[in-house]
Amino acid sequence: MPDPELSATTRLFALVDVNNCYVSCERVFNPSLEGKPVVILSNNDGCAVARSAEVKTLGVKMGEPWFKLKDLAKQHGIIALSSNYALYGDMSNRIMTVLRDFSPDVEVYSIDESFLGLNGLGSLWDSPTAMGQSIRQRIRQWVGVPVCVGIGNSKTLAKLANHIAKKRPDFDSVCDLSSMTRQDRDALFSTIDVGEVWGIGRRLSEHLRASGIDTVAQLRDASPAWLRSRFGVVIERTVNELNGLSCLALEDVAPAKKQIIASRSFGQPVLTIDELGESVSNYMTRAAEKLRRQNGVCEAIQVFVQTNPFKASDRQYSNGVVVPLPNASCDTRLLIRAALFGLAQIYRPGYYYKKAGVILQGISGASGQQQSLFTTYGDGAASEAMMRTLDTLNQRFGKGAVSIASAGTRNDWAMKRERKTPDYTTSWDELPVARAN
DNA sequence: TCTGGGGTCCTAGGACCC
DNA sequence: TCTGGGGTCCTAGGACCC
């Protein structure tokens, strides 16, 4: 097999990743946090979702509940901040803008990570490493946060290089695997745990180790065919990528979401359907905004509720239901009604609810705003009739007991859906009386 | 009694990512 | 007392069809 790195179609990728992103963002606006142990907490200040280097050194894990950390925090003076996603999103946009100056091909992979396509840019720089250093310095200077840069012949290798740049101080925050000698790479790969590879999670690591594959080098040299038969096609692709055979393309335009989730845990347990309904309405409002932002409509919504699984002394209950819509829609009011209808079906009184959420499903893109408006309001007798039915029901049973499934024409998707879920209540006669009192 | 073969679609669940 | 919130893809198996 020819060395893919020498072929004419060799690709080159960089991965730029903000160090301890949320903490670094906070430090830009509050320099007194510099050098101190800082954690950023999730919704309701529940879990640590970002840790400064000082906190990582103390052994604090990602996702660790804050209440378990309180003693350690007191002991070491850990500063805990509630998360501020508006700030992080804004900082992220600034970084991505800087990156676009370096390459026309930028894939924003997450709030703190971007892939860059480097093909064709070689003549602009002494070396990929020189470019990486320039990226790093400019983001530090213009935005104020530290980043690491990993470079390789596939996205998986760029990710791995980034990991090395972060862990090994001698690389000075930039690691280029593509220019390294085979021996140097082997030496590195044989010291890195297989679980550090992008796409190899906890489960696969366990299985691989049981098969005698402990390091990146061993995974790279394992037989793709054997791995495929044993673990599936995803890992086969990963191994090819580790060998410098680029299988994952850069996606410079973000594909539209196929589903949109909005959910939250509650600070306090919630008992009544009215409170749940209020939350569900809020989530749906947010989800519908996201849907419209991508000019989409959805054909069904799902609503779910859950008690606190960590509280063993509580009676546990969790349930969800899919509500097909008579017409694909992005209309907030209609979607909220559908969600409340679903909620009425799954709500059971007497439980301490801790979490609820909605999922928009069957999303398709509208070709433009006009089409989605037509779909929603249109001349659709179905929609109109449905709304009237809902109003009648609301008057009769009170808020929350709303039916939408009996009105209008169903599309194919919804019909199939109905066939497969026989327990789905289609008639309002069958609606449970779901109010607590 | 014996009981085909090929195909699609859908779902639930599991794995992964940040 | 207090335990995040999003997403994607793959696979196995069942339903259904001819």
mmCIF file of N, CA, C and O in Angstrom, chain A residues 342-377:
data_model
loop_
_atom_site.group_PDB
_atom_site.id
_atom_site.type_symbol
_atom_site.label_atom_id
_atom_site.label_comp_id
_atom_site.label_asym_id
_atom_site.label_seq_id
_atom_site.Cartn_x
_atom_site.Cartn_y
_atom_site.Cartn_z
ATOM 1 N N GLY A 342 -49.659 16.279 24.775
ATOM 2 C CA GLY A 342 -48.825 15.131 25.116
ATOM 3 C C GLY A 342 -48.608 15.039 26.617
ATOM 4 O O GLY A 342 -48.696 13.961 27.207
ATOM 5 N N LEU A 343 -48.340 16.186 27.204
ATOM 6 C CA LEU A 343 -48.101 16.212 28.650
ATOM 7 C C LEU A 343 -49.303 15.669 29.412
ATOM 8 O O LEU A 343 -49.155 14.893 30.362
ATOM 9 N N ALA A 344 -50.494 16.048 28.968
ATOM 10 C CA ALA A 344 -51.704 15.585 29.650
ATOM 11 C C ALA A 344 -51.799 14.062 29.624
ATOM 12 O O ALA A 344 -52.353 13.446 30.527
ATOM 13 N N GLN A 345 -51.248 13.457 28.579
ATOM 14 C CA GLN A 345 -51.316 12.003 28.481
ATOM 15 C C GLN A 345 -50.332 11.297 29.377
ATOM 16 O O GLN A 345 -50.582 10.194 29.845
ATOM 17 N N ILE A 346 -49.186 11.903 29.570
ATOM 18 C CA ILE A 346 -48.155 11.188 30.326
ATOM 19 C C ILE A 346 -48.093 11.622 31.788
ATOM 20 O O ILE A 346 -47.471 10.957 32.603
ATOM 21 N N TYR A 347 -48.730 12.713 32.115
ATOM 22 C CA TYR A 347 -48.673 13.191 33.492
ATOM 23 C C TYR A 347 -49.415 12.245 34.438
ATOM 24 O O TYR A 347 -50.514 11.801 34.144
ATOM 25 N N ARG A 348 -48.780 11.911 35.542
ATOM 26 C CA ARG A 348 -49.448 11.161 36.597
ATOM 27 C C ARG A 348 -49.278 11.947 37.881
ATOM 28 O O ARG A 348 -48.155 12.323 38.215
ATOM 29 N N PRO A 349 -50.352 12.172 38.589
ATOM 30 C CA PRO A 349 -50.213 12.921 39.834
ATOM 31 C C PRO A 349 -49.476 12.102 40.897
ATOM 32 O O PRO A 349 -49.409 10.874 40.812
ATOM 33 N N GLY A 350 -48.904 12.796 41.854
ATOM 34 C CA GLY A 350 -48.302 12.103 42.986
ATOM 35 C C GLY A 350 -46.819 11.855 42.864
ATOM 36 O O GLY A 350 -46.238 11.203 43.723
ATOM 37 N N TYR A 351 -46.200 12.348 41.795
ATOM 38 C CA TYR A 351 -44.760 12.170 41.663
ATOM 39 C C TYR A 351 -44.043 13.503 41.805
ATOM 40 O O TYR A 351 -44.606 14.555 41.528
ATOM 41 N N TYR A 352 -42.797 13.429 42.238
ATOM 42 C CA TYR A 352 -41.957 14.618 42.300
ATOM 43 C C TYR A 352 -41.151 14.701 41.005
ATOM 44 O O TYR A 352 -40.162 13.993 40.845
ATOM 45 N N TYR A 353 -41.583 15.546 40.109
ATOM 46 C CA TYR A 353 -40.909 15.643 38.815
ATOM 47 C C TYR A 353 -39.665 16.506 38.936
ATOM 48 O O TYR A 353 -39.662 17.533 39.623
ATOM 49 N N LYS A 354 -38.603 16.070 38.243
ATOM 50 C CA LYS A 354 -37.334 16.771 38.352
ATOM 51 C C LYS A 354 -36.854 17.286 36.999
ATOM 52 O O LYS A 354 -35.932 18.087 36.910
ATOM 53 N N LYS A 355 -37.453 16.757 35.959
ATOM 54 C CA LYS A 355 -36.972 17.151 34.639
ATOM 55 C C LYS A 355 -38.094 17.010 33.626
ATOM 56 O O LYS A 355 -38.928 16.115 33.749
ATOM 57 N N ALA A 356 -38.098 17.871 32.638
ATOM 58 C CA ALA A 356 -39.057 17.766 31.546
ATOM 59 C C ALA A 356 -38.393 18.329 30.305
ATOM 60 O O ALA A 356 -37.386 19.044 30.395
ATOM 61 N N GLY A 357 -38.954 17.982 29.151
ATOM 62 C CA GLY A 357 -38.377 18.513 27.927
ATOM 63 C C GLY A 357 -39.235 18.207 26.724
ATOM 64 O O GLY A 357 -40.202 17.453 26.807
ATOM 65 N N VAL A 358 -38.880 18.830 25.618
ATOM 66 C CA VAL A 358 -39.568 18.586 24.360
ATOM 67 C C VAL A 358 -38.525 18.294 23.284
ATOM 68 O O VAL A 358 -37.387 18.748 23.371
ATOM 69 N N ILE A 359 -38.928 17.510 22.298
ATOM 70 C CA ILE A 359 -38.074 17.209 21.147
ATOM 71 C C ILE A 359 -38.886 17.430 19.879
ATOM 72 O O ILE A 359 -39.982 16.886 19.757
ATOM 73 N N LEU A 360 -38.355 18.227 18.998
ATOM 74 C CA LEU A 360 -38.988 18.416 17.695
ATOM 75 C C LEU A 360 -38.457 17.345 16.747
ATOM 76 O O LEU A 360 -37.247 17.167 16.630
ATOM 77 N N GLN A 361 -39.370 16.648 16.072
ATOM 78 C CA GLN A 361 -38.966 15.536 15.212
ATOM 79 C C GLN A 361 -39.485 15.722 13.797
ATOM 80 O O GLN A 361 -40.377 16.524 13.561
ATOM 81 N N GLY A 362 -38.952 14.882 12.907
ATOM 82 C CA GLY A 362 -39.419 14.916 11.526
ATOM 83 C C GLY A 362 -39.213 16.275 10.908
ATOM 84 O O GLY A 362 -40.073 16.797 10.216
ATOM 85 N N ILE A 363 -38.036 16.845 11.172
ATOM 86 C CA ILE A 363 -37.780 18.201 10.692
ATOM 87 C C ILE A 363 -37.418 18.172 9.220
ATOM 88 O O ILE A 363 -36.607 17.375 8.782
ATOM 89 N N SER A 364 -38.061 19.039 8.468
ATOM 90 C CA SER A 364 -37.639 19.233 7.091
ATOM 91 C C SER A 364 -37.492 20.720 6.869
ATOM 92 O O SER A 364 -38.101 21.527 7.566
ATOM 93 N N GLY A 365 -36.671 21.052 5.908
ATOM 94 C CA GLY A 365 -36.433 22.457 5.658
ATOM 95 C C GLY A 365 -37.544 23.034 4.808
ATOM 96 O O GLY A 365 -37.941 22.443 3.808
ATOM 97 N N ALA A 366 -38.044 24.157 5.203
ATOM 98 C CA ALA A 366 -38.924 24.890 4.314
ATOM 99 C C ALA A 366 -38.035 25.650 3.352
ATOM 100 O O ALA A 366 -36.940 26.050 3.708
ATOM 101 N N SER A 367 -38.494 25.847 2.119
ATOM 102 C CA SER A 367 -37.615 26.507 1.167
ATOM 103 C C SER A 367 -37.518 27.982 1.483
ATOM 104 O O SER A 367 -36.654 28.683 1.000
ATOM 105 N N GLY A 368 -38.393 28.476 2.301
ATOM 106 C CA GLY A 368 -38.305 29.871 2.687
ATOM 107 C C GLY A 368 -39.349 30.188 3.714
ATOM 108 O O GLY A 368 -40.178 29.349 4.048
ATOM 109 N N GLN A 369 -39.306 31.401 4.179
ATOM 110 C CA GLN A 369 -40.227 31.797 5.230
ATOM 111 C C GLN A 369 -41.673 31.637 4.776
ATOM 112 O O GLN A 369 -42.523 31.197 5.514
ATOM 113 N N GLN A 370 -41.908 31.981 3.499
ATOM 114 C CA GLN A 370 -43.276 31.950 3.019
ATOM 115 C C GLN A 370 -43.881 30.565 3.113
ATOM 116 O O GLN A 370 -45.012 30.409 3.525
ATOM 117 N N GLN A 371 -43.096 29.590 2.734
ATOM 118 C CA GLN A 371 -43.661 28.259 2.751
ATOM 119 C C GLN A 371 -44.026 27.827 4.156
ATOM 120 O O GLN A 371 -45.074 27.240 4.382
ATOM 121 N N SER A 372 -43.178 28.160 5.109
ATOM 122 C CA SER A 372 -43.494 27.722 6.451
ATOM 123 C C SER A 372 -44.711 28.474 6.982
ATOM 124 O O SER A 372 -45.497 27.935 7.732
ATOM 125 N N LEU A 373 -44.877 29.717 6.566
ATOM 126 C CA LEU A 373 -46.068 30.447 7.000
ATOM 127 C C LEU A 373 -47.314 29.809 6.414
ATOM 128 O O LEU A 373 -48.316 29.630 7.068
ATOM 129 N N PHE A 374 -47.218 29.441 5.137
ATOM 130 C CA PHE A 374 -48.353 28.805 4.491
ATOM 131 C C PHE A 374 -48.690 27.496 5.181
ATOM 132 O O PHE A 374 -49.829 27.211 5.483
ATOM 133 N N THR A 375 -47.682 26.731 5.460
ATOM 134 C CA THR A 375 -47.900 25.437 6.098
ATOM 135 C C THR A 375 -48.590 25.617 7.445
ATOM 136 O O THR A 375 -49.455 24.850 7.821
ATOM 137 N N THR A 376 -48.208 26.664 8.100
ATOM 138 C CA THR A 376 -48.704 26.833 9.449
ATOM 139 C C THR A 376 -50.125 27.377 9.487
ATOM 140 O O THR A 376 -50.987 26.841 10.151
ATOM 141 N N TYR A 377 -50.330 28.429 8.733
ATOM 142 C CA TYR A 377 -51.621 29.099 8.818
ATOM 143 C C TYR A 377 -52.502 28.785 7.624
ATOM 144 O O TYR A 377 -53.683 28.576 7.763
#
